[in-house]
Tab-separated table of C-alpha atoms and ligand atoms in Angstrom:
chain	number	residue	atom	x	y	z
A	1	MET	CA	17.913	-0.029	12.273
A	2	PRO	CA	14.196	-0.820	11.896
A	3	LYS	CA	12.715	-1.021	8.415
A	4	VAL	CA	10.240	1.841	8.114
A	5	VAL	CA	7.755	2.151	5.256
A	6	PHE	CA	5.196	4.916	4.953
A	7	LYS	CA	2.345	4.001	2.613
A	8	TYR	CA	0.069	6.599	1.105
A	9	PHE	CA	-1.121	7.782	-2.256
A	10	SER	CA	1.012	10.183	-4.284
A	11	ILE	CA	-0.655	13.286	-2.839
A	12	LYS	CA	-0.148	15.326	0.324
A	13	GLY	CA	-3.621	14.695	1.817
A	14	LEU	CA	-3.473	12.730	5.057
A	15	GLY	CA	0.024	11.458	4.334
A	16	GLU	CA	2.234	14.509	4.263
A	17	GLY	CA	2.086	15.044	8.029
A	18	GLY	CA	3.455	11.539	8.588
A	19	ARG	CA	6.179	12.008	5.981
A	20	MET	CA	7.146	15.339	7.546
A	21	LEU	CA	7.269	13.867	11.036
A	22	LEU	CA	9.490	10.998	9.878
A	23	ALA	CA	11.783	13.535	8.184
A	24	TYR	CA	11.760	15.656	11.358
A	25	GLY	CA	12.796	12.568	13.349
A	26	ARG	CA	15.558	11.917	10.777
A	27	VAL	CA	14.169	8.456	10.121
A	28	GLU	CA	15.248	6.781	6.925
A	29	PHE	CA	12.026	5.464	5.455
A	30	GLU	CA	10.608	4.117	2.238
A	31	ASP	CA	8.099	6.675	0.957
A	32	HIS	CA	5.801	4.158	-0.721
A	33	ARG	CA	3.493	6.053	-3.093
A	34	VAL	CA	0.658	3.613	-3.663
A	35	THR	CA	-0.705	3.529	-7.220
A	36	GLU	CA	-4.310	2.930	-8.315
A	37	GLU	CA	-3.212	-0.452	-9.677
A	38	GLU	CA	-1.726	-1.733	-6.423
A	39	TRP	CA	-4.398	-0.277	-4.137
A	40	PRO	CA	-7.188	-2.951	-4.431
A	41	ASP	CA	-4.844	-5.730	-3.249
A	42	LEU	CA	-3.097	-3.624	-0.644
A	43	LYS	CA	-6.412	-2.329	0.740
A	44	THR	CA	-7.331	-5.806	2.016
A	45	GLN	CA	-4.022	-5.984	3.897
A	46	THR	CA	-4.389	-2.682	5.787
A	47	PRO	CA	-5.939	-2.478	9.284
A	48	PHE	CA	-8.951	-0.352	8.208
A	49	GLY	CA	-8.902	-0.609	4.409
A	50	GLN	CA	-7.463	2.896	4.172
A	51	LEU	CA	-4.213	4.818	3.942
A	52	PRO	CA	-1.961	6.171	5.382
A	53	VAL	CA	-0.293	3.191	7.005
A	54	LEU	CA	3.064	3.357	8.713
A	55	GLU	CA	4.939	0.077	8.849
A	56	ILE	CA	7.790	-0.504	11.275
A	57	ASP	CA	9.493	-3.876	10.935
A	58	GLY	CA	6.267	-5.251	9.489
A	59	LYS	CA	4.009	-3.905	12.255
A	60	GLN	CA	1.269	-1.680	10.864
A	61	TYR	CA	0.158	1.638	12.380
A	62	ALA	CA	-3.000	3.176	10.902
A	63	GLN	CA	-5.165	6.309	11.209
A	64	SER	CA	-3.388	9.539	10.333
A	65	LEU	CA	-3.959	11.382	13.613
A	66	ALA	CA	-2.935	8.374	15.689
A	67	ILE	CA	0.220	8.116	13.565
A	68	TYR	CA	0.951	11.845	14.027
A	69	ARG	CA	0.520	11.560	17.797
A	70	TYR	CA	2.675	8.444	17.942
A	71	LEU	CA	5.499	9.986	15.909
A	72	GLY	CA	5.124	13.318	17.711
A	73	ARG	CA	5.624	11.561	21.054
A	74	LYS	CA	8.587	9.598	19.694
A	75	PHE	CA	10.336	12.762	18.456
A	76	GLY	CA	9.757	15.042	21.441
A	77	LEU	CA	6.891	17.065	20.004
A	78	ALA	CA	4.264	15.929	22.507
A	79	GLY	CA	3.165	18.037	25.449
A	80	GLU	CA	5.040	18.100	28.739
A	81	ASP	CA	1.841	17.158	30.592
A	82	LEU	CA	-1.832	16.364	30.129
A	83	GLU	CA	-2.731	20.055	29.689
A	84	GLU	CA	-0.179	20.570	26.921
A	85	ASP	CA	-1.266	17.335	25.232
A	86	PHE	CA	-4.766	18.726	25.243
A	87	GLN	CA	-3.643	22.011	23.651
A	88	ILE	CA	-2.018	20.047	20.851
A	89	ASP	CA	-4.929	17.641	20.394
A	90	GLN	CA	-7.583	20.338	20.158
A	91	VAL	CA	-5.726	22.124	17.366
A	92	LEU	CA	-5.112	18.852	15.550
A	93	ASP	CA	-8.810	17.953	15.730
A	94	PHE	CA	-9.768	21.462	14.586
A	95	PHE	CA	-7.433	21.095	11.627
A	96	TYR	CA	-9.004	17.712	10.820
A	97	ASP	CA	-12.476	19.355	10.810
A	98	ILE	CA	-11.263	21.845	8.199
A	99	ARG	CA	-9.729	19.090	6.144
A	100	LEU	CA	-12.996	17.092	6.209
A	101	LYS	CA	-14.938	20.048	4.789
A	102	ALA	CA	-12.416	20.373	1.969
A	103	ALA	CA	-12.525	16.608	1.310
A	104	GLU	CA	-16.321	16.685	1.071
A	105	VAL	CA	-16.040	19.193	-1.778
A	106	PHE	CA	-13.197	17.273	-3.416
A	107	HIS	CA	-15.261	14.058	-3.527
A	108	GLU	CA	-18.474	15.673	-4.808
A	109	THR	CA	-19.113	14.298	-8.301
A	110	ASP	CA	-21.797	16.800	-9.332
A	111	LYS	CA	-19.599	19.569	-10.755
A	112	GLU	CA	-22.202	22.308	-10.364
A	113	LEU	CA	-22.900	21.404	-6.748
A	114	GLN	CA	-19.165	21.086	-6.134
A	115	ALA	CA	-18.571	24.644	-7.367
A	116	LYS	CA	-21.374	25.924	-5.099
A	117	MET	CA	-20.000	24.067	-2.091
A	118	GLN	CA	-16.519	25.428	-2.734
A	119	ASP	CA	-17.833	28.940	-3.153
A	120	ASP	CA	-19.703	28.653	0.134
A	121	LEU	CA	-16.590	27.449	1.972
A	122	ILE	CA	-14.498	30.259	0.506
A	123	LYS	CA	-17.043	32.910	1.500
A	124	ASN	CA	-18.407	31.632	4.773
A	125	TYR	CA	-16.074	29.062	6.280
A	126	TYR	CA	-12.389	29.348	5.376
A	127	PRO	CA	-12.017	33.023	6.374
A	128	ILE	CA	-13.314	32.240	9.855
A	129	VAL	CA	-11.379	29.040	10.527
A	130	LEU	CA	-8.140	30.233	8.928
A	131	LYS	CA	-8.314	33.429	10.963
A	132	LYS	CA	-8.727	31.226	14.030
A	133	LEU	CA	-5.601	29.245	13.100
A	134	ASP	CA	-3.705	32.492	12.456
A	135	ASP	CA	-4.730	33.816	15.880
A	136	ILE	CA	-3.579	30.587	17.518
A	137	ILE	CA	-0.223	30.803	15.704
A	138	ILE	CA	0.255	34.411	16.818
A	139	GLU	CA	-0.610	33.508	20.431
A	140	ASN	CA	1.877	30.622	20.288
A	141	ASN	CA	4.909	32.444	18.962
A	142	GLY	CA	4.619	31.119	15.437
A	143	HIS	CA	3.570	27.611	16.422
A	144	LEU	CA	0.217	25.839	16.499
A	145	ALA	CA	0.424	24.770	20.137
A	146	VAL	CA	2.578	25.000	23.263
A	147	GLY	CA	5.261	26.958	21.442
A	148	LYS	CA	6.739	23.980	19.621
A	149	VAL	CA	4.290	22.279	17.291
B	1	GSH	N1	-9.615	8.374	9.357
B	1	GSH	C1	-8.659	7.929	8.393
B	1	GSH	C2	-9.176	8.281	7.013
B	1	GSH	C3	-8.254	7.706	5.955
B	1	GSH	C4	-8.785	7.951	4.555
B	1	GSH	O1	-9.884	8.471	4.340
B	1	GSH	N2	-7.945	7.552	3.585
B	1	GSH	C5	-8.302	7.681	2.195
B	1	GSH	C6	-7.287	8.531	1.456
B	1	GSH	S1	-7.226	10.170	2.085
B	1	GSH	C7	-8.295	6.288	1.563
B	1	GSH	O2	-7.576	5.402	2.009
B	1	GSH	N3	-9.073	6.126	0.492
B	1	GSH	C8	-9.120	4.919	-0.276
B	1	GSH	C9	-10.193	3.980	0.132
B	1	GSH	O3	-10.929	4.236	1.120
B	1	GSH	O4	-10.329	2.949	-0.552
B	1	GSH	C10	-7.295	8.586	8.665
B	1	GSH	O5	-7.275	9.711	9.181
B	1	GSH	O6	-6.267	7.949	8.389
């Protein structure tokens, strides 16, 4: 059995999707929660200086969406053809857009500006994009794409 290690910080963030996919695929893996202390050294050993990183028998796989696609294909969650792959990819990229907006607010250090940005997202952005995701889920029988993802 290959040795599988999933490295990410101890938050959901960009890591939880990978952890969930590994669990879905019933893969026994080490859920390595990287601490602030170990990160500076580890950072220099990762492909892009960022996490998450999936390691399979020492081979590193980086970039969260690439990891999701890779594991999705491995565990039968990919599309049946190019068109279905596209349906999945467009929702995944849309989700990533939403996540980037949230991350921008999270990383803002000016507390007053941060509160304004958050307020703006709550009033003018989240209702629209979350409604869009809801509509997609309804159209897809409770899934985000092609009736299975
Ligand atoms: N495009 C990358 C972004 C990864 C990323 O931004 N990772 C953050 C945590 S969410 C990170 O490693 N931050 C620490 C650092 O850059 O030193 C992906 O999707 O994997």
